[in-house]
XYZ file of C-alpha atoms in Angstrom:
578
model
C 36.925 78.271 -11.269
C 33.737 79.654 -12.092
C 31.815 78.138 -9.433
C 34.328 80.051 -6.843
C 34.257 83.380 -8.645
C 30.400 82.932 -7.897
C 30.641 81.693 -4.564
C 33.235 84.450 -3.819
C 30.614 87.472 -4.981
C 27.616 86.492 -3.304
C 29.983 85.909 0.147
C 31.599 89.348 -0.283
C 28.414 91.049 -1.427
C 25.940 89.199 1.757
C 28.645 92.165 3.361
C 27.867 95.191 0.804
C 23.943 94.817 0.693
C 21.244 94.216 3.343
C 21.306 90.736 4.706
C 18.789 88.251 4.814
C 16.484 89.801 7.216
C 13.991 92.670 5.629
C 13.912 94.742 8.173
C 10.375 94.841 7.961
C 8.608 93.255 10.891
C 4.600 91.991 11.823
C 3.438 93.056 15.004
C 4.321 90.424 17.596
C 7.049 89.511 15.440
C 10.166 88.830 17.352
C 13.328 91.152 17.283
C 16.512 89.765 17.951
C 18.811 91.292 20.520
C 22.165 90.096 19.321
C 25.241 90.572 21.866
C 28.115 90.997 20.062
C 31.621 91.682 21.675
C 33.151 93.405 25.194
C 36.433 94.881 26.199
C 38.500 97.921 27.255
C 37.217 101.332 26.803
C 40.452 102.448 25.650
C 41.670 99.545 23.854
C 38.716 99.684 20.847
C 40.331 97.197 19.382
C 40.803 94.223 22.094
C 37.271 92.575 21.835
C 36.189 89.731 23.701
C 33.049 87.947 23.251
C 30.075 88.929 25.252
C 29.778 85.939 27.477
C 33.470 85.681 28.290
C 32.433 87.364 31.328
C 29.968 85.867 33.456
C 27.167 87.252 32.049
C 23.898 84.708 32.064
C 21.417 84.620 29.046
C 17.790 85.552 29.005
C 15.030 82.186 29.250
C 14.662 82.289 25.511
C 17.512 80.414 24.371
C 16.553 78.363 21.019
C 17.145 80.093 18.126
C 19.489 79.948 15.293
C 22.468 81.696 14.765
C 23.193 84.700 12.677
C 25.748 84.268 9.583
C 28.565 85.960 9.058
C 30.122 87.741 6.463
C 33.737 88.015 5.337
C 34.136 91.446 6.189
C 32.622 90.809 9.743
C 35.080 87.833 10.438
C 37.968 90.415 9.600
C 36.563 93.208 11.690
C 35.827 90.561 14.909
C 32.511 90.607 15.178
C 30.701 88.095 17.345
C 27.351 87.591 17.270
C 25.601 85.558 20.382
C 21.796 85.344 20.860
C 20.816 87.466 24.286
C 18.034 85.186 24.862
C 15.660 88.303 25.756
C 12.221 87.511 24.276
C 11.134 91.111 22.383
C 8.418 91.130 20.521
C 7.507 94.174 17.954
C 5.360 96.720 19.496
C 4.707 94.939 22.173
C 5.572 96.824 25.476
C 7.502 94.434 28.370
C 7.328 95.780 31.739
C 10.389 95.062 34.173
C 11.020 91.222 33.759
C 13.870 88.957 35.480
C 15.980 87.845 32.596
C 18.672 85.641 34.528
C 20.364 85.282 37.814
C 24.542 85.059 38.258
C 25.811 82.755 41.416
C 28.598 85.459 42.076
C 31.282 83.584 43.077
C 35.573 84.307 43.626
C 35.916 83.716 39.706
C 33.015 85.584 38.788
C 33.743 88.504 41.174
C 37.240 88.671 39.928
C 36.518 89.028 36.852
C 33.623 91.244 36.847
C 36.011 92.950 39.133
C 38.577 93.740 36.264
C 36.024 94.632 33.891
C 34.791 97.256 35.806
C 38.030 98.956 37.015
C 39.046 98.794 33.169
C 36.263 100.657 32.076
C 34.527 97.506 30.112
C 32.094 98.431 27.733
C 30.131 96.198 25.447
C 28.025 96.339 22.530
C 24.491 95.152 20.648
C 22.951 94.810 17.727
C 18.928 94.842 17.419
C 17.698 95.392 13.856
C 21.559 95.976 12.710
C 21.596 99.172 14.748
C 24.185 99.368 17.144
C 23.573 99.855 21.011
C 26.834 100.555 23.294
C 26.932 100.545 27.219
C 29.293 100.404 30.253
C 29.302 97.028 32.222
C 29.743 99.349 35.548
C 31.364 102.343 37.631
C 34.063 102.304 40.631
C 32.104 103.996 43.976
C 34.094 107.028 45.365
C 34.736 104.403 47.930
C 36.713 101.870 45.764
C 34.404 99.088 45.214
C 33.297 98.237 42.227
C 28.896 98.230 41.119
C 27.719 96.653 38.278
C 24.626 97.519 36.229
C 21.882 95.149 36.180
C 18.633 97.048 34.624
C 18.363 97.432 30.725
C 15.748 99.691 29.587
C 15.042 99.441 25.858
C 13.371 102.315 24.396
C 12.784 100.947 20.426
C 11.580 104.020 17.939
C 9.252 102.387 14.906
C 8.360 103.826 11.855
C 5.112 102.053 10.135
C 6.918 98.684 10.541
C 10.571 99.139 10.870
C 12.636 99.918 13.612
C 14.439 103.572 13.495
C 16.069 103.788 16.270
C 17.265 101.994 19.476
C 18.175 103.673 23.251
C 19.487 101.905 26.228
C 18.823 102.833 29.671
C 21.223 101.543 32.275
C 19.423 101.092 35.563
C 20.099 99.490 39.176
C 23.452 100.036 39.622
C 24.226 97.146 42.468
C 27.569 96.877 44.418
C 29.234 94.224 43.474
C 30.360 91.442 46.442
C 31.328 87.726 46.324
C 29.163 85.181 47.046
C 26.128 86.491 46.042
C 23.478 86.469 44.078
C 22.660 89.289 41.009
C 19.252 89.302 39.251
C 19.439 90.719 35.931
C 16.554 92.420 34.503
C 14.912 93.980 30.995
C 12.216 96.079 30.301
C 11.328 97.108 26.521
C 8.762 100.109 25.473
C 7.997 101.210 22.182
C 7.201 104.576 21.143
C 6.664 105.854 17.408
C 8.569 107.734 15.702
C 8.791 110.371 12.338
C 12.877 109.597 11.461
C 12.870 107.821 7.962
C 13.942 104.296 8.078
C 16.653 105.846 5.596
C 17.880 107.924 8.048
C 18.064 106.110 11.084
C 21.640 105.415 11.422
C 22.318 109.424 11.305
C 22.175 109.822 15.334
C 25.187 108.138 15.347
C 27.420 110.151 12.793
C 29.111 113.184 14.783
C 28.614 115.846 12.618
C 29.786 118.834 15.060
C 33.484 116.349 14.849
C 33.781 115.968 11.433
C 32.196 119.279 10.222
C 34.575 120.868 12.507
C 35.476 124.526 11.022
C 39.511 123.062 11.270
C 38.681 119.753 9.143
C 36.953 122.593 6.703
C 40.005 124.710 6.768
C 42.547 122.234 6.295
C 40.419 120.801 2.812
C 40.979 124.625 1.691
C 44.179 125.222 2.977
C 45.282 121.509 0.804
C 43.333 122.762 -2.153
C 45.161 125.614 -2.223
C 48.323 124.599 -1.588
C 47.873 122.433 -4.236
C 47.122 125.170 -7.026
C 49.907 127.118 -5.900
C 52.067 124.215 -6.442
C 50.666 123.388 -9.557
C 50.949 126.606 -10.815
C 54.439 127.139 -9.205
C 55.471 123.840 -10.886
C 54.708 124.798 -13.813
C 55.768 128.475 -14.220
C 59.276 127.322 -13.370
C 59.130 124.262 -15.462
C 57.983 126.327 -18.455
C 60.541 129.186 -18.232
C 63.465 126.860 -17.373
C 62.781 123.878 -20.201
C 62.281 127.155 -22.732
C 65.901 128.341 -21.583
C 67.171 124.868 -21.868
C 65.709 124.212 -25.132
C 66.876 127.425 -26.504
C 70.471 126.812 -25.133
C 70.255 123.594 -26.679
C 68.679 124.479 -30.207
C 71.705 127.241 -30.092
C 74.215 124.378 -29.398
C 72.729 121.567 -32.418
C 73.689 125.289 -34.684
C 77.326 125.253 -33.926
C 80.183 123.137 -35.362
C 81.580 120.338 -33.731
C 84.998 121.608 -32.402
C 82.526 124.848 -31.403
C 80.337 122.347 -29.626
C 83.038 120.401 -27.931
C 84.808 123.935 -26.411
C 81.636 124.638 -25.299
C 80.681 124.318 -21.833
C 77.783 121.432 -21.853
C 75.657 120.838 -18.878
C 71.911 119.669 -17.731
C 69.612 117.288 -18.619
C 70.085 116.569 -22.290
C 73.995 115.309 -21.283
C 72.344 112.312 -19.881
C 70.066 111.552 -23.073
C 72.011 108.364 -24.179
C 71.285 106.751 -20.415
C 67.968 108.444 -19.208
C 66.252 105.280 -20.288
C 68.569 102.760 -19.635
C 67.011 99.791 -17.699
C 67.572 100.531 -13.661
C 68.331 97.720 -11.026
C 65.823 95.326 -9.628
C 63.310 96.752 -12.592
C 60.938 93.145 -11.858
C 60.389 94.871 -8.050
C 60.197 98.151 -9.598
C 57.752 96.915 -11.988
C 55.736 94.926 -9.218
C 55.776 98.236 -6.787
C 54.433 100.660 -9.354
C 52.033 97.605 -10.333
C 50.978 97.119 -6.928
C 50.941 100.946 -6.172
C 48.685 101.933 -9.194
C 46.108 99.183 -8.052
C 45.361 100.591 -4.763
C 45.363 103.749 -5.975
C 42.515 102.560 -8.308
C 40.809 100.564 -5.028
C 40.702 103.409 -3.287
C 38.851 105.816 -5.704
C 36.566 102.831 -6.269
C 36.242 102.277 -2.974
C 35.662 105.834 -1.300
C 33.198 106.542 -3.996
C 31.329 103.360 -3.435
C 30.659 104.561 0.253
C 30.052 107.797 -0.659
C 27.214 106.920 -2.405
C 26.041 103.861 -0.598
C 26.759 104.495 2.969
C 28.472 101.673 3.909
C 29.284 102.030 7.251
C 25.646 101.233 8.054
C 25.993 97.421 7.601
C 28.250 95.515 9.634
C 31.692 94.410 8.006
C 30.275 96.030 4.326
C 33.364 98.281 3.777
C 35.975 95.621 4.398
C 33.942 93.547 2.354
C 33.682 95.913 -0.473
C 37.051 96.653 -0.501
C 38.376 93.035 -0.853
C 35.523 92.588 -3.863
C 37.414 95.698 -5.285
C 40.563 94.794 -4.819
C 40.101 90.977 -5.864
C 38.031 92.190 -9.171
C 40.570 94.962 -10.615
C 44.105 92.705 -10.343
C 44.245 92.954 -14.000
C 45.260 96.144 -13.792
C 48.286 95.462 -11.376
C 49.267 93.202 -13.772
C 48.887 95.727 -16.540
C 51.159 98.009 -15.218
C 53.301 95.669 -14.059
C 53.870 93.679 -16.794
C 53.782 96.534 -19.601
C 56.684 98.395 -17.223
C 58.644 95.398 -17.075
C 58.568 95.000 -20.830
C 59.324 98.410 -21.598
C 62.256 97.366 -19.098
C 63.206 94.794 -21.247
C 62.889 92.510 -18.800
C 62.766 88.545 -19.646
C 61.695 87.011 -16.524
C 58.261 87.704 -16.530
C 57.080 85.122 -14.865
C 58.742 86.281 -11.810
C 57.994 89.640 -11.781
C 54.211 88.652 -12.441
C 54.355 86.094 -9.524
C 56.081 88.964 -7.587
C 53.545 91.953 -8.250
C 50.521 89.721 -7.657
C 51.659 88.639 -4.128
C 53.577 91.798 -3.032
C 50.664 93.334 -1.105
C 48.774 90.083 -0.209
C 52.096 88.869 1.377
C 52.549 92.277 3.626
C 49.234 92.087 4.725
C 49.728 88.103 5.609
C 52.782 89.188 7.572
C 51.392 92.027 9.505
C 47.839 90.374 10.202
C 49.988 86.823 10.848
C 51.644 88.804 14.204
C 49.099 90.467 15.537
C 47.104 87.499 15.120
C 49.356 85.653 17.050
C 48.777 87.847 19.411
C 45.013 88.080 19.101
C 45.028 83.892 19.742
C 47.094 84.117 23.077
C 44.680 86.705 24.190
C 42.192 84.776 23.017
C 40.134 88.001 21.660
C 37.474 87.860 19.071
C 39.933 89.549 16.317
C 41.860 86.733 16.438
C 40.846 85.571 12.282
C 39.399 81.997 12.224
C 40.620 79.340 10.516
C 37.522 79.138 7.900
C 37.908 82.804 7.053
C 42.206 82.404 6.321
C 41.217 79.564 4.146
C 38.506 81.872 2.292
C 40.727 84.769 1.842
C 43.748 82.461 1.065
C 41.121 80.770 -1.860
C 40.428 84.440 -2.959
C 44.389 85.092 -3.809
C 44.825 81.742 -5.354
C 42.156 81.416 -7.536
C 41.099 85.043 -8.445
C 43.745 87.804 -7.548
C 46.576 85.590 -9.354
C 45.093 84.450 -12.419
C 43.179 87.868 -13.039
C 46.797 89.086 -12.741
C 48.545 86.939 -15.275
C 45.657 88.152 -17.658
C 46.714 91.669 -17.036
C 49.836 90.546 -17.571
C 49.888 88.916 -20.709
C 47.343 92.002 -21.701
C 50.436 94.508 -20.623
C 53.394 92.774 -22.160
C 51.322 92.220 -25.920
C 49.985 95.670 -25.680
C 51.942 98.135 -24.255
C 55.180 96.375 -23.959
C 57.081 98.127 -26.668
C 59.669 100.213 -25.278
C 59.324 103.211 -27.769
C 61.937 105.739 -26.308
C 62.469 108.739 -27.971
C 66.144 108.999 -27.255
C 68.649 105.381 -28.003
C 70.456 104.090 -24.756
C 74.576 104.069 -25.091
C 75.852 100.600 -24.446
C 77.839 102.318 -21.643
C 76.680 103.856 -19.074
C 78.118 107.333 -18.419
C 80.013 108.428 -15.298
C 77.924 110.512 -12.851
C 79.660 113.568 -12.243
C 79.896 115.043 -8.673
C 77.216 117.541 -7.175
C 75.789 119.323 -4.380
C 74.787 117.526 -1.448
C 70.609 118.996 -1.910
C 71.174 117.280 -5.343
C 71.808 113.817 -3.774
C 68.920 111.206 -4.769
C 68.779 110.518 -0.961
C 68.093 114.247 -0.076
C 65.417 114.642 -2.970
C 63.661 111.173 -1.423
C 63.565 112.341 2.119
C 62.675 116.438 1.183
C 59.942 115.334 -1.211
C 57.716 113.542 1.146
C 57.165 116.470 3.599
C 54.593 118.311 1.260
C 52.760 115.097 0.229
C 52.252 114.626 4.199
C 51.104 117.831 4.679
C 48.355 118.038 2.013
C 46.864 114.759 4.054
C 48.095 115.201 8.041
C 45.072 116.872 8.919
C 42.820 114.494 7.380
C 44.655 111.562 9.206
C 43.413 112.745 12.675
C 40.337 112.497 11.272
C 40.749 108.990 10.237
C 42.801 107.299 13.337
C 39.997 109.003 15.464
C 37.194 107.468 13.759
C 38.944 103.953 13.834
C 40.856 104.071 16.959
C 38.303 105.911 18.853
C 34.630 105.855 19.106
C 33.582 107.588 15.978
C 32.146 106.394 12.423
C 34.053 107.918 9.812
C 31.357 108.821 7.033
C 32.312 112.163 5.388
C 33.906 109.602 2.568
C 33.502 112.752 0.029
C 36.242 114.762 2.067
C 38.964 111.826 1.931
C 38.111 111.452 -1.895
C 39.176 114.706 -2.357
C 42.323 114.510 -0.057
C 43.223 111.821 -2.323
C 43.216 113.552 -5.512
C 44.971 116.413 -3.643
C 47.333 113.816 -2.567
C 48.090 112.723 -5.977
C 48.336 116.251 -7.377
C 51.188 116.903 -4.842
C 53.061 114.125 -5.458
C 52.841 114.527 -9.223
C 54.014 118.041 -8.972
C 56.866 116.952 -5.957
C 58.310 114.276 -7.955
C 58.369 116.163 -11.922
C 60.655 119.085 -9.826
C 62.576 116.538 -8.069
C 63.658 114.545 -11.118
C 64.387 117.696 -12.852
C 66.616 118.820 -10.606
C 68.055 115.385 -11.022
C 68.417 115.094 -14.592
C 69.825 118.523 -14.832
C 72.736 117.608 -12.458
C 73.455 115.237 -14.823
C 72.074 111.693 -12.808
C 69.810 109.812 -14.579
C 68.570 107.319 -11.956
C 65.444 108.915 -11.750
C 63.609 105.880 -11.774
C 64.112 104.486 -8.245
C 64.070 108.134 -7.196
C 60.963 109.097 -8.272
C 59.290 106.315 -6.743
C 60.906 106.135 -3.809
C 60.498 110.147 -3.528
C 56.678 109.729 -3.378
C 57.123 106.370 -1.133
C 58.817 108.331 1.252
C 55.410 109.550 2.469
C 55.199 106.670 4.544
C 58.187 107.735 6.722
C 56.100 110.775 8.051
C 52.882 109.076 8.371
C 54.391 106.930 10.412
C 55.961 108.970 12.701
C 52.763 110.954 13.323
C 50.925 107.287 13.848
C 53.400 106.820 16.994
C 52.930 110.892 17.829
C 48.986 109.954 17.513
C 49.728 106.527 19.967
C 51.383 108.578 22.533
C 49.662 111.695 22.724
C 46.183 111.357 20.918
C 45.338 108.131 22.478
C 44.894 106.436 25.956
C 45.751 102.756 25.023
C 47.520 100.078 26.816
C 48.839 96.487 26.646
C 51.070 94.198 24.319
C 47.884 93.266 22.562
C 46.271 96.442 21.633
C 49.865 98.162 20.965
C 50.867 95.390 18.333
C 47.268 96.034 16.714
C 48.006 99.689 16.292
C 51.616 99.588 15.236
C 51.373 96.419 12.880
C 48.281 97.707 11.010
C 49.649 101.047 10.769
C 52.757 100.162 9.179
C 50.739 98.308 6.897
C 48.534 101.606 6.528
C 51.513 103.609 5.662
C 52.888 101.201 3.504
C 49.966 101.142 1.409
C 50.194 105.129 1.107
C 53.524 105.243 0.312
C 53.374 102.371 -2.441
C 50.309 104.209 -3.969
C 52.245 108.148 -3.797
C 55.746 106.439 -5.074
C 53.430 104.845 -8.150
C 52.230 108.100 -8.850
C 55.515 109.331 -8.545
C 57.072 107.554 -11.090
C 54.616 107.591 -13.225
C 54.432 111.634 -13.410
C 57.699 111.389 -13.550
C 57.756 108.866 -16.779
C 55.816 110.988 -18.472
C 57.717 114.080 -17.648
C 61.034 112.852 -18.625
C 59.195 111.149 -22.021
C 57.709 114.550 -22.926
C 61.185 116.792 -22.438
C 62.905 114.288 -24.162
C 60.798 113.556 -27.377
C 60.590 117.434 -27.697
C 64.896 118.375 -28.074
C 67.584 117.312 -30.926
C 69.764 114.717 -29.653
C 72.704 113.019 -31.799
């Protein structure tokens, strides 16, 4: 067990810190140009690997293959040697790297590529390097590019930055011969080695004045609430505890003439166990844990810049989420108790697999997918058994320690108010009052603390931008979480005080219903925001975005019921009940 915990960190950490290679180079030393993966412009995600196409390799062609990490196997990265012989500051004039026999096969598919808009992508020194493989002629025909000028920036002795020239654009024609050639030139350069992957962060996108507007117009939107929430709150829990303190005065037969309404009716069945409480227990479990991922997380690449090194945030992420499952576990568990719940074992087995199993379904179809197309995110075989290994032998038992931590601990189910051995009769109300109402209404403000920010992230991962203003979604989140909390405490007041105390369910489910309206802006953002096509690169988008907004809405509902708990624990320790 210990032996695979270890094996487990330095594999996901390989992903979260520089690799092997220094970085630091001797002059003469050779640089690797490493050709990683090609495909559709529009279709970001539908990868193939480099030499899928008839591409030929450069005379130098012995040389060991890079590693890869687990968070590069997820993303579909590809690493193949280019065979181009580059030394470090050593200039190379125009050289012949390879020659392609282009026959019908080869012109056919070179063909496609170039009508599709095929672009491909490098890696020299970890830096990226994109191009185009070639452009349609006014006329129709296709021309491919078959020139690469490397222009490599060094600082002392590390490489700072990378720029590719695309030269001799050649028509392309069947049974014929292309030569393919390379020329390299180095040129110093003042950019900090530090700083080097800042030429490819889009600051004028991200620092737009509207992405700056819409963190203000959240912010305050969510002190309005706030203080909204709590003005009303205030004023009508001091009227109800005043009508209520007037009520424990009178007599009996005064008390029973009386006209009794609101929240305190409901006192001997507010805390009465609800339905399914082991997948309650597992959601708000499950919920709370990627809440806590996420804050680790963001704040991780906020102050290590992860998207500089290939596959690190995926990495980091599954580190995270495989090294806090204690604390699904402690919710879980401690809510279940409180629950009284007796099958534990279940509802552990059931919180600790919820969210591994949604992701195994959703990555299982488009994976299926990914193998008929034969693309590079297809997920190997190797990497399903490591990620399989991680759930069995460290997310599971790490969560039955939470567990047994959460049922010994905080299990006791210390209610303020007793819970009648029959459950009272919900009396009829307004139609706004309806649980179903308050779920659907109480996502809408939720979504539009966060909408804006969304753009911001499907751009940056379905388009061709690096997200890396991490500081910005931090702070969406807690604004997220601030709206819910306030949503949901007015929601199951309005609830209670129509006499319906099945505020559990609806409190979580209130805050879950985010994902309802982040979905439908994901297919608004397919359709309108986006230029994608095929069955491939549509089930990638819609099965990883219903995954996406499943994860939001099981971390708002959490929140949800928690504020909620708390809310309905505090009004109810505070009033006189028989």
């Amino acid at each position: 067990m210990l032996r695979l915990l270890i094996v487990f960190v330095s594999t996901v950490l390989s992903g979260v810190f520089p690799d092997e290679h220094s970085h630091v180079y001797d002059v003469a030393e050779e640089v690797v140009l490493w050709m990683n993966t090609i495909g559709p412009y529009h279709n970001r995600q539908e990868t193939y690997g480099y030499f899928t196409l008839p591409f030929c390799r450069g005379p130098k062609i012995s040389i060991e293959h890079t590693h890869e990490t687990l968070g590069e196997a997820l993303q579909g990265t590809e690493l193949q040697y280019s065979g181009i012989d580059i030394r470090f500051k050593i200039n190379k004039p125009k050289s012949t790297m390879c020659e392609v026999d282009v026959n019908s096969d080869a012109y056919i598919a070179f063909s496609k590529a170039i009508e599709q808009q095929y672009w491909y992508q490098m890696y020299l020194d970890d830096l990226p390097i994109w191009a185009v493989v070639g452009e349609v002629s006014k006329d129709g025909h296709p021309s491919i590019w078959t020139h690469k000028e490397l222009e490599i920036g060094y600082n002392g002795n590390q490489i700072v930055f990378v720029n590719l020239i695309n030269g001799d654009l050649t028509p392309l024609k069947p049974n014929t011969k292309i030569t393919f050639s390379y020329k390299v030139r180095w040129v110093p350069s003042e950019i900090d080695f530090a700083d080097r992957f800042d030429k490819y962060l889009d600051y004028e996108f991200f620092g737009h004045k509207i992405h700056w507007f819409s963190i203000f117009n959240s912010f305050m939107m969510v002190l309005f609430l706030v203080a909204l929430v709590c003005m009303i709150l205030m004023r009508t829990l001091r009227r109800d505890y005043a009508r209520y303190n007037k009520e424990d005065g009178l007599s009996d037969l005064d008390r029973e003439l009386g006209d009794e309404y609101g929240w305190k009716q409901v006192h001997g069945d507010v805390f009465r166990s609800p339905p399914h409480s082991s997948l309650l227990a597992s959601l708000v479990g499950t919920g709370i844990h990627i809440a806590v991922v996420s804050s680790i997380v963001l704040f991780l690449a906020l102050t290590n810049k992860l998207y500089a090194e290939r596959g690190s945030f995926i990495s980091t992420a599954i580190f995270v989420f495989a090294s806090t499952s204690p604390i699904n576990g402690l919710v879980g568990g401690s809510l279940y108790a409180r629950m009284s719940g007796k099958r534990w074992i279940r509802q552990f087995l059931m919180g600790a697999t919820l969210l591994p199993f949604l992701i195994c379904c959703s990555t299982f179809l488009v994976n299926l997918v990914a193998i008929y197309y034969r693309t590079s995110r297809s997920i190997p075989f190797l990497t399903m058994l490591s990620i399989t290994s991680i759930i069995l032998f460290v997310v599971i038992p790490l969560n039955l320690v939470g567990t047994v931590l959460g049922r010994n601990l905080f299990g006791l189910a210390n209610f303020p108010c007793r819970v009648n051995p029959v459950p009272k009769a919900i009396p009829e109300k307004k139609w706004f009052m309806e649980p179903s109402f308050l779920i659907i209404a109480s996502g809408l403000l939720p979504f539009g603390s966060i909408f804006i920010e969304l753009y911001f992230v499907f751009t940056s991962f379905w388009a061709y931008k690096i997200y890396f203003v991490f500081g910005f979604t931090l702070l969406v989140l807690f604004l997220l979480i601030a709206v819910t909390t306030s949503v949901t405490v007015v929601g199951t007041y309005f609830l209670l005080n129509s006499e319906d105390y099945r505020w559990q369910w609806t409190s979580f489910l209130s805050g879950a219903s985010i994902t309802f309206y982040a979905y439908l802006y994901s297919i608004y953002y397919y359709f309108f925001k986006t230029k994608m096509f095929g069955l491939f690169q549509t089930t990638f988008y819609f099965g990883y975005m219903a995954l996406f907004c499943l994860c939001i809405g099981l971390l708002c509902g959490s929140v949800g019921y928690v504020a909620a708990n708390r809310f309905v624990r505090k009004i109810y320790s505070i009033v006189k009940v028989d």
